[in-house]
mmCIF file with all atom_site columns, C-alpha atoms in Angstrom:
data_model
loop_
_atom_site.group_PDB
_atom_site.id
_atom_site.type_symbol
_atom_site.label_atom_id
_atom_site.label_alt_id
_atom_site.label_comp_id
_atom_site.label_asym_id
_atom_site.label_entity_id
_atom_site.label_seq_id
_atom_site.pdbx_PDB_ins_code
_atom_site.Cartn_x
_atom_site.Cartn_y
_atom_site.Cartn_z
_atom_site.occupancy
_atom_site.B_iso_or_equiv
_atom_site.pdbx_formal_charge
_atom_site.auth_seq_id
_atom_site.auth_comp_id
_atom_site.auth_asym_id
_atom_site.auth_atom_id
_atom_site.pdbx_PDB_model_num
ATOM 1   C CA . ALA A 1 1   ? -6.687  15.185  -10.548 1.00 80.00 ? 1   ALA A CA 1
ATOM 2   C CA . GLN A 1 2   ? -8.346  11.869  -12.146 1.00 86.00 ? 2   GLN A CA 1
ATOM 3   C CA . SER A 1 3   ? -11.495 10.599  -10.475 1.00 92.00 ? 3   SER A CA 1
ATOM 4   C CA . VAL A 1 4   ? -14.383 8.230   -11.158 1.00 96.00 ? 4   VAL A CA 1
ATOM 5   C CA . THR A 1 5   ? -17.957 8.304   -9.916  1.00 97.00 ? 5   THR A CA 1
ATOM 6   C CA . GLN A 1 6   ? -20.526 5.265   -9.771  1.00 98.00 ? 6   GLN A CA 1
ATOM 7   C CA . PRO A 1 7   ? -23.551 6.885   -9.470  1.00 97.00 ? 7   PRO A CA 1
ATOM 8   C CA . ASP A 1 8   ? -25.287 3.402   -8.524  1.00 96.00 ? 8   ASP A CA 1
ATOM 9   C CA . ILE A 1 9   ? -24.184 2.252   -4.933  1.00 96.00 ? 9   ILE A CA 1
ATOM 10  C CA . HIS A 1 10  ? -26.946 -0.842  -5.297  1.00 97.00 ? 10  HIS A CA 1
ATOM 11  C CA . ILE A 1 11  ? -28.895 -2.251  -8.051  1.00 97.00 ? 11  ILE A CA 1
ATOM 12  C CA . THR A 1 12  ? -30.826 -5.240  -8.196  1.00 97.00 ? 12  THR A CA 1
ATOM 13  C CA . VAL A 1 13  ? -32.173 -7.155  -11.428 1.00 97.00 ? 13  VAL A CA 1
ATOM 14  C CA . SER A 1 14  ? -33.545 -10.050 -12.305 1.00 97.00 ? 14  SER A CA 1
ATOM 15  C CA . GLU A 1 15  ? -32.017 -13.276 -13.555 1.00 97.00 ? 15  GLU A CA 1
ATOM 16  C CA . GLY A 1 16  ? -32.195 -12.882 -17.413 1.00 97.00 ? 16  GLY A CA 1
ATOM 17  C CA . ALA A 1 17  ? -32.509 -9.494  -17.694 1.00 98.00 ? 17  ALA A CA 1
ATOM 18  C CA . SER A 1 18  ? -30.490 -6.808  -19.307 1.00 98.00 ? 18  SER A CA 1
ATOM 19  C CA . LEU A 1 19  ? -28.083 -4.870  -17.016 1.00 97.00 ? 19  LEU A CA 1
ATOM 20  C CA . GLU A 1 20  ? -26.105 -1.549  -17.088 1.00 98.00 ? 20  GLU A CA 1
ATOM 21  C CA . LEU A 1 21  ? -23.779 -0.311  -14.746 1.00 98.00 ? 21  LEU A CA 1
ATOM 22  C CA . ARG A 1 22  ? -22.656 3.533   -14.919 1.00 98.00 ? 22  ARG A CA 1
ATOM 23  C CA . CYS A 1 23  ? -19.190 4.938   -14.818 1.00 98.00 ? 23  CYS A CA 1
ATOM 24  C CA . ASN A 1 24  ? -18.485 8.870   -15.127 1.00 97.00 ? 24  ASN A CA 1
ATOM 25  C CA . TYR A 1 25  ? -14.884 9.784   -15.064 1.00 95.00 ? 25  TYR A CA 1
ATOM 26  C CA . SER A 1 26  ? -12.551 13.133  -15.159 1.00 91.00 ? 26  SER A CA 1
ATOM 27  C CA . TYR A 1 27  ? -9.328  12.927  -16.624 1.00 85.00 ? 27  TYR A CA 1
ATOM 28  C CA . GLY A 1 28  ? -7.296  15.529  -18.368 1.00 74.00 ? 28  GLY A CA 1
ATOM 29  C CA . ALA A 1 29  ? -6.263  13.459  -21.136 1.00 79.00 ? 29  ALA A CA 1
ATOM 30  C CA . THR A 1 30  ? -6.590  9.930   -23.126 1.00 80.00 ? 30  THR A CA 1
ATOM 31  C CA . PRO A 1 31  ? -7.936  8.111   -20.660 1.00 88.00 ? 31  PRO A CA 1
ATOM 32  C CA . TYR A 1 32  ? -7.483  4.458   -19.988 1.00 92.00 ? 32  TYR A CA 1
ATOM 33  C CA . LEU A 1 33  ? -10.682 2.913   -18.467 1.00 95.00 ? 33  LEU A CA 1
ATOM 34  C CA . PHE A 1 34  ? -10.906 -0.656  -16.428 1.00 97.00 ? 34  PHE A CA 1
ATOM 35  C CA . TRP A 1 35  ? -14.034 -2.537  -15.159 1.00 98.00 ? 35  TRP A CA 1
ATOM 36  C CA . TYR A 1 36  ? -13.052 -5.251  -12.324 1.00 98.00 ? 36  TYR A CA 1
ATOM 37  C CA . VAL A 1 37  ? -15.254 -7.419  -10.156 1.00 98.00 ? 37  VAL A CA 1
ATOM 38  C CA . GLN A 1 38  ? -15.215 -8.244  -6.768  1.00 97.00 ? 38  GLN A CA 1
ATOM 39  C CA . SER A 1 39  ? -16.846 -11.523 -5.638  1.00 94.00 ? 39  SER A CA 1
ATOM 40  C CA . PRO A 1 40  ? -17.256 -11.202 -1.674  1.00 89.00 ? 40  PRO A CA 1
ATOM 41  C CA . GLY A 1 41  ? -13.869 -12.570 0.041   1.00 84.00 ? 41  GLY A CA 1
ATOM 42  C CA . GLN A 1 42  ? -11.894 -11.840 -3.110  1.00 88.00 ? 42  GLN A CA 1
ATOM 43  C CA . GLY A 1 43  ? -9.729  -10.047 -4.554  1.00 93.00 ? 43  GLY A CA 1
ATOM 44  C CA . LEU A 1 44  ? -10.587 -7.857  -8.120  1.00 96.00 ? 44  LEU A CA 1
ATOM 45  C CA . GLN A 1 45  ? -10.628 -9.290  -11.135 1.00 96.00 ? 45  GLN A CA 1
ATOM 46  C CA . LEU A 1 46  ? -10.213 -7.629  -14.609 1.00 96.00 ? 46  LEU A CA 1
ATOM 47  C CA . LEU A 1 47  ? -13.555 -7.483  -16.894 1.00 97.00 ? 47  LEU A CA 1
ATOM 48  C CA . LEU A 1 48  ? -12.151 -5.551  -19.477 1.00 97.00 ? 48  LEU A CA 1
ATOM 49  C CA . LYS A 1 49  ? -10.352 -2.355  -20.665 1.00 95.00 ? 49  LYS A CA 1
ATOM 50  C CA . TYR A 1 50  ? -10.324 0.162   -23.000 1.00 94.00 ? 50  TYR A CA 1
ATOM 51  C CA . PHE A 1 51  ? -6.774  1.930   -23.940 1.00 89.00 ? 51  PHE A CA 1
ATOM 52  C CA . SER A 1 52  ? -8.048  3.020   -27.549 1.00 83.00 ? 52  SER A CA 1
ATOM 53  C CA . GLY A 1 53  ? -9.583  2.602   -30.953 1.00 85.00 ? 53  GLY A CA 1
ATOM 54  C CA . ASP A 1 54  ? -12.944 0.997   -30.621 1.00 88.00 ? 54  ASP A CA 1
ATOM 55  C CA . THR A 1 55  ? -15.047 2.505   -28.495 1.00 91.00 ? 55  THR A CA 1
ATOM 56  C CA . LEU A 1 56  ? -16.856 -0.824  -27.668 1.00 96.00 ? 56  LEU A CA 1
ATOM 57  C CA . VAL A 1 57  ? -15.037 -3.009  -26.119 1.00 96.00 ? 57  VAL A CA 1
ATOM 58  C CA . GLN A 1 58  ? -15.684 -6.769  -25.094 1.00 97.00 ? 58  GLN A CA 1
ATOM 59  C CA . GLY A 1 59  ? -14.615 -8.425  -21.917 1.00 97.00 ? 59  GLY A CA 1
ATOM 60  C CA . ILE A 1 60  ? -15.097 -11.497 -20.188 1.00 96.00 ? 60  ILE A CA 1
ATOM 61  C CA . LYS A 1 61  ? -17.887 -13.465 -18.915 1.00 95.00 ? 61  LYS A CA 1
ATOM 62  C CA . GLY A 1 62  ? -20.350 -12.008 -21.983 1.00 97.00 ? 62  GLY A CA 1
ATOM 63  C CA . PHE A 1 63  ? -19.564 -8.327  -20.449 1.00 98.00 ? 63  PHE A CA 1
ATOM 64  C CA . GLU A 1 64  ? -19.121 -5.204  -22.837 1.00 98.00 ? 64  GLU A CA 1
ATOM 65  C CA . ALA A 1 65  ? -18.622 -1.725  -22.308 1.00 98.00 ? 65  ALA A CA 1
ATOM 66  C CA . GLU A 1 66  ? -18.776 1.497   -24.153 1.00 97.00 ? 66  GLU A CA 1
ATOM 67  C CA . PHE A 1 67  ? -16.601 4.614   -23.865 1.00 95.00 ? 67  PHE A CA 1
ATOM 68  C CA . LYS A 1 68  ? -18.146 7.757   -24.784 1.00 94.00 ? 68  LYS A CA 1
ATOM 69  C CA . ARG A 1 69  ? -15.637 10.738  -24.487 1.00 92.00 ? 69  ARG A CA 1
ATOM 70  C CA . SER A 1 70  ? -18.439 13.346  -25.261 1.00 92.00 ? 70  SER A CA 1
ATOM 71  C CA . GLN A 1 71  ? -20.321 12.008  -21.802 1.00 94.00 ? 71  GLN A CA 1
ATOM 72  C CA . SER A 1 72  ? -17.183 11.284  -19.860 1.00 94.00 ? 72  SER A CA 1
ATOM 73  C CA . SER A 1 73  ? -18.521 7.787   -19.424 1.00 96.00 ? 73  SER A CA 1
ATOM 74  C CA . PHE A 1 74  ? -17.455 4.130   -19.702 1.00 97.00 ? 74  PHE A CA 1
ATOM 75  C CA . ASN A 1 75  ? -21.042 2.028   -18.925 1.00 98.00 ? 75  ASN A CA 1
ATOM 76  C CA . LEU A 1 76  ? -20.901 -1.616  -18.514 1.00 98.00 ? 76  LEU A CA 1
ATOM 77  C CA . ARG A 1 77  ? -23.808 -3.616  -20.056 1.00 98.00 ? 77  ARG A CA 1
ATOM 78  C CA . LYS A 1 78  ? -24.322 -7.407  -19.993 1.00 98.00 ? 78  LYS A CA 1
ATOM 79  C CA . PRO A 1 79  ? -27.679 -8.516  -22.219 1.00 97.00 ? 79  PRO A CA 1
ATOM 80  C CA . SER A 1 80  ? -28.699 -11.070 -19.767 1.00 97.00 ? 80  SER A CA 1
ATOM 81  C CA . VAL A 1 81  ? -27.363 -11.658 -16.175 1.00 97.00 ? 81  VAL A CA 1
ATOM 82  C CA . HIS A 1 82  ? -26.754 -14.857 -14.556 1.00 96.00 ? 82  HIS A CA 1
ATOM 83  C CA . TRP A 1 83  ? -27.205 -15.428 -10.852 1.00 96.00 ? 83  TRP A CA 1
ATOM 84  C CA . SER A 1 84  ? -23.247 -16.106 -10.674 1.00 95.00 ? 84  SER A CA 1
ATOM 85  C CA . ASP A 1 85  ? -23.150 -12.127 -12.110 1.00 97.00 ? 85  ASP A CA 1
ATOM 86  C CA . ALA A 1 86  ? -24.024 -10.732 -8.100  1.00 97.00 ? 86  ALA A CA 1
ATOM 87  C CA . ALA A 1 87  ? -21.045 -9.121  -7.092  1.00 97.00 ? 87  ALA A CA 1
ATOM 88  C CA . GLU A 1 88  ? -19.205 -5.960  -6.752  1.00 98.00 ? 88  GLU A CA 1
ATOM 89  C CA . TYR A 1 89  ? -18.030 -3.989  -9.979  1.00 98.00 ? 89  TYR A CA 1
ATOM 90  C CA . PHE A 1 90  ? -15.709 -1.069  -9.724  1.00 98.00 ? 90  PHE A CA 1
ATOM 91  C CA . CYS A 1 91  ? -14.811 1.035   -12.947 1.00 98.00 ? 91  CYS A CA 1
ATOM 92  C CA . ALA A 1 92  ? -11.030 2.736   -12.839 1.00 96.00 ? 92  ALA A CA 1
ATOM 93  C CA . VAL A 1 93  ? -9.473  5.257   -14.540 1.00 94.00 ? 93  VAL A CA 1
ATOM 94  C CA . GLN A 1 94  ? -5.076  4.667   -15.106 1.00 89.00 ? 94  GLN A CA 1
ATOM 95  C CA . GLY A 1 95  ? -3.176  7.806   -13.231 1.00 80.00 ? 95  GLY A CA 1
ATOM 96  C CA . ALA A 1 96  ? 0.372   7.877   -12.926 1.00 77.00 ? 96  ALA A CA 1
ATOM 97  C CA . GLN A 1 97  ? 1.318   4.298   -11.743 1.00 76.00 ? 97  GLN A CA 1
ATOM 98  C CA . LYS A 1 98  ? -2.005  3.797   -10.016 1.00 87.00 ? 98  LYS A CA 1
ATOM 99  C CA . LEU A 1 99  ? -5.805  3.181   -10.631 1.00 92.00 ? 99  LEU A CA 1
ATOM 100 C CA . VAL A 1 100 ? -8.090  5.585   -9.091  1.00 94.00 ? 100 VAL A CA 1
ATOM 101 C CA . PHE A 1 101 ? -11.463 3.437   -8.657  1.00 97.00 ? 101 PHE A CA 1
ATOM 102 C CA . GLY A 1 102 ? -15.042 4.469   -7.965  1.00 97.00 ? 102 GLY A CA 1
ATOM 103 C CA . GLN A 1 103 ? -16.711 3.383   -4.868  1.00 97.00 ? 103 GLN A CA 1
ATOM 104 C CA . GLY A 1 104 ? -18.132 0.473   -6.815  1.00 97.00 ? 104 GLY A CA 1
ATOM 105 C CA . THR A 1 105 ? -21.667 -0.711  -7.560  1.00 98.00 ? 105 THR A CA 1
ATOM 106 C CA . ARG A 1 106 ? -22.893 -4.033  -5.809  1.00 97.00 ? 106 ARG A CA 1
ATOM 107 C CA . LEU A 1 107 ? -25.256 -5.896  -7.874  1.00 98.00 ? 107 LEU A CA 1
ATOM 108 C CA . THR A 1 108 ? -27.741 -8.191  -6.466  1.00 97.00 ? 108 THR A CA 1
ATOM 109 C CA . ILE A 1 109 ? -29.626 -10.970 -8.912  1.00 97.00 ? 109 ILE A CA 1
ATOM 110 C CA . ASN A 1 110 ? -32.889 -11.849 -8.294  1.00 94.00 ? 110 ASN A CA 1
ATOM 111 C CA . PRO A 1 111 ? -34.130 -15.362 -9.183  1.00 89.00 ? 111 PRO A CA 1
ATOM 112 C CA . LYS B 2 1   ? 1.177   -18.558 -15.429 1.00 74.00 ? 1   LYS B CA 1
ATOM 113 C CA . ALA B 2 2   ? 0.404   -18.619 -12.083 1.00 85.00 ? 2   ALA B CA 1
ATOM 114 C CA . GLY B 2 3   ? -1.379  -15.282 -10.475 1.00 94.00 ? 3   GLY B CA 1
ATOM 115 C CA . VAL B 2 4   ? -0.439  -12.973 -7.904  1.00 97.00 ? 4   VAL B CA 1
ATOM 116 C CA . THR B 2 5   ? -0.465  -14.341 -4.647  1.00 97.00 ? 5   THR B CA 1
ATOM 117 C CA . GLN B 2 6   ? -0.619  -12.556 -1.168  1.00 98.00 ? 6   GLN B CA 1
ATOM 118 C CA . THR B 2 7   ? 0.571   -14.114 1.989   1.00 97.00 ? 7   THR B CA 1
ATOM 119 C CA . PRO B 2 8   ? -0.906  -14.349 4.623   1.00 97.00 ? 8   PRO B CA 1
ATOM 120 C CA . ARG B 2 9   ? -4.716  -14.660 3.531   1.00 97.00 ? 9   ARG B CA 1
ATOM 121 C CA . TYR B 2 10  ? -5.969  -13.344 6.930   1.00 97.00 ? 10  TYR B CA 1
ATOM 122 C CA . LEU B 2 11  ? -4.251  -11.478 10.191  1.00 96.00 ? 11  LEU B CA 1
ATOM 123 C CA . ILE B 2 12  ? -5.767  -10.666 13.500  1.00 98.00 ? 12  ILE B CA 1
ATOM 124 C CA . LYS B 2 13  ? -3.204  -8.242  15.188  1.00 98.00 ? 13  LYS B CA 1
ATOM 125 C CA . THR B 2 14  ? -3.927  -5.777  18.183  1.00 98.00 ? 14  THR B CA 1
ATOM 126 C CA . ARG B 2 15  ? -3.268  -1.985  18.427  1.00 98.00 ? 15  ARG B CA 1
ATOM 127 C CA . GLY B 2 16  ? 0.258   -0.743  18.264  1.00 98.00 ? 16  GLY B CA 1
ATOM 128 C CA . GLN B 2 17  ? 1.843   -4.080  16.608  1.00 98.00 ? 17  GLN B CA 1
ATOM 129 C CA . GLN B 2 18  ? 3.120   -3.844  13.549  1.00 98.00 ? 18  GLN B CA 1
ATOM 130 C CA . VAL B 2 19  ? 2.313   -6.280  10.733  1.00 98.00 ? 19  VAL B CA 1
ATOM 131 C CA . THR B 2 20  ? 4.366   -7.416  7.208   1.00 98.00 ? 20  THR B CA 1
ATOM 132 C CA . LEU B 2 21  ? 2.354   -8.478  4.579   1.00 98.00 ? 21  LEU B CA 1
ATOM 133 C CA . SER B 2 22  ? 3.617   -10.325 1.462   1.00 98.00 ? 22  SER B CA 1
ATOM 134 C CA . CYS B 2 23  ? 3.110   -10.157 -2.468  1.00 98.00 ? 23  CYS B CA 1
ATOM 135 C CA . SER B 2 24  ? 4.596   -12.122 -5.021  1.00 98.00 ? 24  SER B CA 1
ATOM 136 C CA . PRO B 2 25  ? 3.822   -10.891 -8.746  1.00 97.00 ? 25  PRO B CA 1
ATOM 137 C CA . ILE B 2 26  ? 2.808   -12.675 -11.760 1.00 96.00 ? 26  ILE B CA 1
ATOM 138 C CA . SER B 2 27  ? 6.092   -13.952 -13.653 1.00 95.00 ? 27  SER B CA 1
ATOM 139 C CA . GLY B 2 28  ? 7.660   -11.465 -15.631 1.00 92.00 ? 28  GLY B CA 1
ATOM 140 C CA . HIS B 2 29  ? 5.582   -8.704  -14.130 1.00 94.00 ? 29  HIS B CA 1
ATOM 141 C CA . ARG B 2 30  ? 7.941   -5.784  -12.681 1.00 93.00 ? 30  ARG B CA 1
ATOM 142 C CA . SER B 2 31  ? 5.616   -3.477  -11.075 1.00 93.00 ? 31  SER B CA 1
ATOM 143 C CA . VAL B 2 32  ? 3.969   -3.951  -7.740  1.00 95.00 ? 32  VAL B CA 1
ATOM 144 C CA . SER B 2 33  ? 1.100   -1.929  -6.411  1.00 95.00 ? 33  SER B CA 1
ATOM 145 C CA . TRP B 2 34  ? -0.583  -1.979  -3.367  1.00 97.00 ? 34  TRP B CA 1
ATOM 146 C CA . TYR B 2 35  ? -4.068  -0.619  -2.535  1.00 97.00 ? 35  TYR B CA 1
ATOM 147 C CA . GLN B 2 36  ? -6.426  -0.752  0.868   1.00 98.00 ? 36  GLN B CA 1
ATOM 148 C CA . GLN B 2 37  ? -9.855  -1.223  0.567   1.00 97.00 ? 37  GLN B CA 1
ATOM 149 C CA . THR B 2 38  ? -12.327 -0.640  3.586   1.00 96.00 ? 38  THR B CA 1
ATOM 150 C CA . PRO B 2 39  ? -16.303 0.033   3.735   1.00 93.00 ? 39  PRO B CA 1
ATOM 151 C CA . GLY B 2 40  ? -15.883 3.676   4.200   1.00 91.00 ? 40  GLY B CA 1
ATOM 152 C CA . GLN B 2 41  ? -12.939 4.541   1.765   1.00 94.00 ? 41  GLN B CA 1
ATOM 153 C CA . GLY B 2 42  ? -13.378 2.465   -0.817  1.00 95.00 ? 42  GLY B CA 1
ATOM 154 C CA . LEU B 2 43  ? -10.218 1.066   -2.833  1.00 96.00 ? 43  LEU B CA 1
ATOM 155 C CA . GLN B 2 44  ? -7.398  3.435   -1.899  1.00 96.00 ? 44  GLN B CA 1
ATOM 156 C CA . PHE B 2 45  ? -3.954  3.389   -3.424  1.00 96.00 ? 45  PHE B CA 1
ATOM 157 C CA . LEU B 2 46  ? -1.031  3.079   -1.639  1.00 97.00 ? 46  LEU B CA 1
ATOM 158 C CA . PHE B 2 47  ? 2.416   2.723   -3.117  1.00 94.00 ? 47  PHE B CA 1
ATOM 159 C CA . GLU B 2 48  ? 3.700   1.350   -6.407  1.00 93.00 ? 48  GLU B CA 1
ATOM 160 C CA . TYR B 2 49  ? 7.302   -0.211  -6.841  1.00 94.00 ? 49  TYR B CA 1
ATOM 161 C CA . PHE B 2 50  ? 9.314   -0.747  -9.861  1.00 92.00 ? 50  PHE B CA 1
ATOM 162 C CA . SER B 2 51  ? 12.682  -2.083  -9.685  1.00 91.00 ? 51  SER B CA 1
ATOM 163 C CA . GLU B 2 52  ? 12.942  -1.806  -6.137  1.00 93.00 ? 52  GLU B CA 1
ATOM 164 C CA . THR B 2 53  ? 12.208  1.619   -6.548  1.00 93.00 ? 53  THR B CA 1
ATOM 165 C CA . GLN B 2 54  ? 9.214   3.414   -4.956  1.00 93.00 ? 54  GLN B CA 1
ATOM 166 C CA . ARG B 2 55  ? 7.666   5.703   -8.057  1.00 90.00 ? 55  ARG B CA 1
ATOM 167 C CA . ASN B 2 56  ? 4.357   6.817   -6.193  1.00 91.00 ? 56  ASN B CA 1
ATOM 168 C CA . LYS B 2 57  ? 2.738   7.045   -2.881  1.00 94.00 ? 57  LYS B CA 1
ATOM 169 C CA . GLY B 2 58  ? -0.769  7.560   -2.040  1.00 94.00 ? 58  GLY B CA 1
ATOM 170 C CA . ASN B 2 59  ? -1.974  9.997   1.104   1.00 94.00 ? 59  ASN B CA 1
ATOM 171 C CA . PHE B 2 60  ? -0.926  7.712   3.840   1.00 97.00 ? 60  PHE B CA 1
ATOM 172 C CA . PRO B 2 61  ? 0.817   8.517   6.892   1.00 97.00 ? 61  PRO B CA 1
ATOM 173 C CA . GLY B 2 62  ? 4.374   7.468   7.163   1.00 96.00 ? 62  GLY B CA 1
ATOM 174 C CA . ARG B 2 63  ? 3.591   4.198   9.344   1.00 98.00 ? 63  ARG B CA 1
ATOM 175 C CA . PHE B 2 64  ? 2.537   2.544   5.998   1.00 98.00 ? 64  PHE B CA 1
ATOM 176 C CA . SER B 2 65  ? 5.753   1.352   4.020   1.00 97.00 ? 65  SER B CA 1
ATOM 177 C CA . GLY B 2 66  ? 6.559   -0.992  1.571   1.00 97.00 ? 66  GLY B CA 1
ATOM 178 C CA . ARG B 2 67  ? 9.742   -2.180  -0.436  1.00 97.00 ? 67  ARG B CA 1
ATOM 179 C CA . GLN B 2 68  ? 10.269  -4.506  -3.544  1.00 97.00 ? 68  GLN B CA 1
ATOM 180 C CA . PHE B 2 69  ? 13.101  -7.007  -3.823  1.00 97.00 ? 69  PHE B CA 1
ATOM 181 C CA . SER B 2 70  ? 15.216  -7.665  -6.676  1.00 96.00 ? 70  SER B CA 1
ATOM 182 C CA . ASN B 2 71  ? 13.110  -10.645 -7.909  1.00 95.00 ? 71  ASN B CA 1
ATOM 183 C CA . SER B 2 72  ? 9.885   -8.206  -7.866  1.00 95.00 ? 72  SER B CA 1
ATOM 184 C CA . ARG B 2 73  ? 8.320   -9.413  -4.759  1.00 98.00 ? 73  ARG B CA 1
ATOM 185 C CA . SER B 2 74  ? 6.892   -6.727  -2.581  1.00 98.00 ? 74  SER B CA 1
ATOM 186 C CA . GLU B 2 75  ? 6.478   -6.565  1.105   1.00 98.00 ? 75  GLU B CA 1
ATOM 187 C CA . MET B 2 76  ? 4.276   -3.788  3.073   1.00 98.00 ? 76  MET B CA 1
ATOM 188 C CA . ASN B 2 77  ? 4.754   -3.000  6.666   1.00 98.00 ? 77  ASN B CA 1
ATOM 189 C CA . VAL B 2 78  ? 1.889   -1.017  8.897   1.00 98.00 ? 78  VAL B CA 1
ATOM 190 C CA . SER B 2 79  ? 3.357   0.072   12.030  1.00 96.00 ? 79  SER B CA 1
ATOM 191 C CA . THR B 2 80  ? 1.551   0.899   15.287  1.00 97.00 ? 80  THR B CA 1
ATOM 192 C CA . LEU B 2 81  ? -1.375  -0.575  14.143  1.00 98.00 ? 81  LEU B CA 1
ATOM 193 C CA . GLU B 2 82  ? -4.475  1.384   14.403  1.00 98.00 ? 82  GLU B CA 1
ATOM 194 C CA . LEU B 2 83  ? -8.103  0.311   14.708  1.00 97.00 ? 83  LEU B CA 1
ATOM 195 C CA . GLY B 2 84  ? -8.940  2.337   11.388  1.00 97.00 ? 84  GLY B CA 1
ATOM 196 C CA . ASP B 2 85  ? -6.056  -0.047  9.583   1.00 98.00 ? 85  ASP B CA 1
ATOM 197 C CA . SER B 2 86  ? -8.797  -2.933  9.533   1.00 98.00 ? 86  SER B CA 1
ATOM 198 C CA . ALA B 2 87  ? -8.968  -3.406  5.746   1.00 97.00 ? 87  ALA B CA 1
ATOM 199 C CA . LEU B 2 88  ? -8.437  -5.620  3.011   1.00 97.00 ? 88  LEU B CA 1
ATOM 200 C CA . TYR B 2 89  ? -5.229  -5.020  1.665   1.00 98.00 ? 89  TYR B CA 1
ATOM 201 C CA . LEU B 2 90  ? -4.632  -6.034  -2.279  1.00 98.00 ? 90  LEU B CA 1
ATOM 202 C CA . CYS B 2 91  ? -1.400  -6.220  -3.986  1.00 97.00 ? 91  CYS B CA 1
ATOM 203 C CA . ALA B 2 92  ? -1.524  -6.040  -8.197  1.00 96.00 ? 92  ALA B CA 1
ATOM 204 C CA . SER B 2 93  ? 1.374   -6.362  -10.533 1.00 95.00 ? 93  SER B CA 1
ATOM 205 C CA . SER B 2 94  ? 1.581   -5.189  -14.357 1.00 93.00 ? 94  SER B CA 1
ATOM 206 C CA . LEU B 2 95  ? 4.419   -5.849  -16.801 1.00 89.00 ? 95  LEU B CA 1
ATOM 207 C CA . ALA B 2 96  ? 5.806   -2.492  -16.439 1.00 74.00 ? 96  ALA B CA 1
ATOM 208 C CA . SER B 2 97  ? 6.663   -2.537  -19.966 1.00 64.00 ? 97  SER B CA 1
ATOM 209 C CA . GLY B 2 98  ? 7.449   1.440   -20.479 1.00 59.00 ? 98  GLY B CA 1
ATOM 210 C CA . ARG B 2 99  ? 4.341   2.570   -21.582 1.00 55.00 ? 99  ARG B CA 1
ATOM 211 C CA . ALA B 2 100 ? 3.791   3.696   -18.352 1.00 55.00 ? 100 ALA B CA 1
ATOM 212 C CA . LEU B 2 101 ? -0.073  4.824   -18.492 1.00 59.00 ? 101 LEU B CA 1
ATOM 213 C CA . LYS B 2 102 ? -1.089  1.605   -20.815 1.00 70.00 ? 102 LYS B CA 1
ATOM 214 C CA . GLU B 2 103 ? -0.490  -0.947  -18.172 1.00 81.00 ? 103 GLU B CA 1
ATOM 215 C CA . THR B 2 104 ? -2.946  -3.660  -16.732 1.00 90.00 ? 104 THR B CA 1
ATOM 216 C CA . GLN B 2 105 ? -2.878  -4.502  -13.304 1.00 93.00 ? 105 GLN B CA 1
ATOM 217 C CA . TYR B 2 106 ? -3.877  -8.003  -12.242 1.00 95.00 ? 106 TYR B CA 1
ATOM 218 C CA . PHE B 2 107 ? -4.826  -8.288  -8.566  1.00 97.00 ? 107 PHE B CA 1
ATOM 219 C CA . GLY B 2 108 ? -4.180  -10.546 -5.772  1.00 97.00 ? 108 GLY B CA 1
ATOM 220 C CA . PRO B 2 109 ? -6.832  -11.848 -3.621  1.00 96.00 ? 109 PRO B CA 1
ATOM 221 C CA . GLY B 2 110 ? -5.939  -9.767  -0.745  1.00 97.00 ? 110 GLY B CA 1
ATOM 222 C CA . THR B 2 111 ? -4.941  -10.000 2.879   1.00 97.00 ? 111 THR B CA 1
ATOM 223 C CA . ARG B 2 112 ? -7.569  -9.311  5.596   1.00 97.00 ? 112 ARG B CA 1
ATOM 224 C CA . LEU B 2 113 ? -6.295  -7.684  8.244   1.00 98.00 ? 113 LEU B CA 1
ATOM 225 C CA . LEU B 2 114 ? -8.354  -7.083  11.423  1.00 98.00 ? 114 LEU B CA 1
ATOM 226 C CA . VAL B 2 115 ? -6.847  -4.841  14.511  1.00 98.00 ? 115 VAL B CA 1
ATOM 227 C CA . LEU B 2 116 ? -8.347  -5.420  17.928  1.00 97.00 ? 116 LEU B CA 1
#
């Protein structure tokens, strides 16, 4: 069965600092991976996705993620965070007609 | 193109009642999925519909049901509500182009259900 682990429940970074959110997946075949962001009281917004090809994928809002098959990881990065990036971030793997999500990482930004 | 819409956005019900939530997918999208989000359990898959047929179902009791109409709009129903059903219910749509695993799901804003 597919599973996703986000080891960090809560991360705090200063505005302007770099960010890396970790995601590890378990999936028997080629994984299709996603990162979504959720602001308080809102639905999920797609940041980026990996289906195949280049292992470094670019997304919206300046985010990127790197797929590493050997480490079963799909970490999300941003070189310089903005206060508006404060939100909850979810990593997901595509299963049969469904997404399997990690528990999420809540990001707090210090001014 | 309009995004996924869900109605109502907020609901308050009492235990034992039933509730129906509605989801309109992005125009042209044929697959609709439902997820439940709670602080304790996170995001959990409820079911997925394509062409008015349920293709996949998560591990939820039979009190949770859904359907899809010919215009791809979907509804989910929860009968005999319990306190633990309080959650954010999210609907997502995708094209369902035939390459089932290479689908991107786009989410609506959710319906916040509070059961008292």
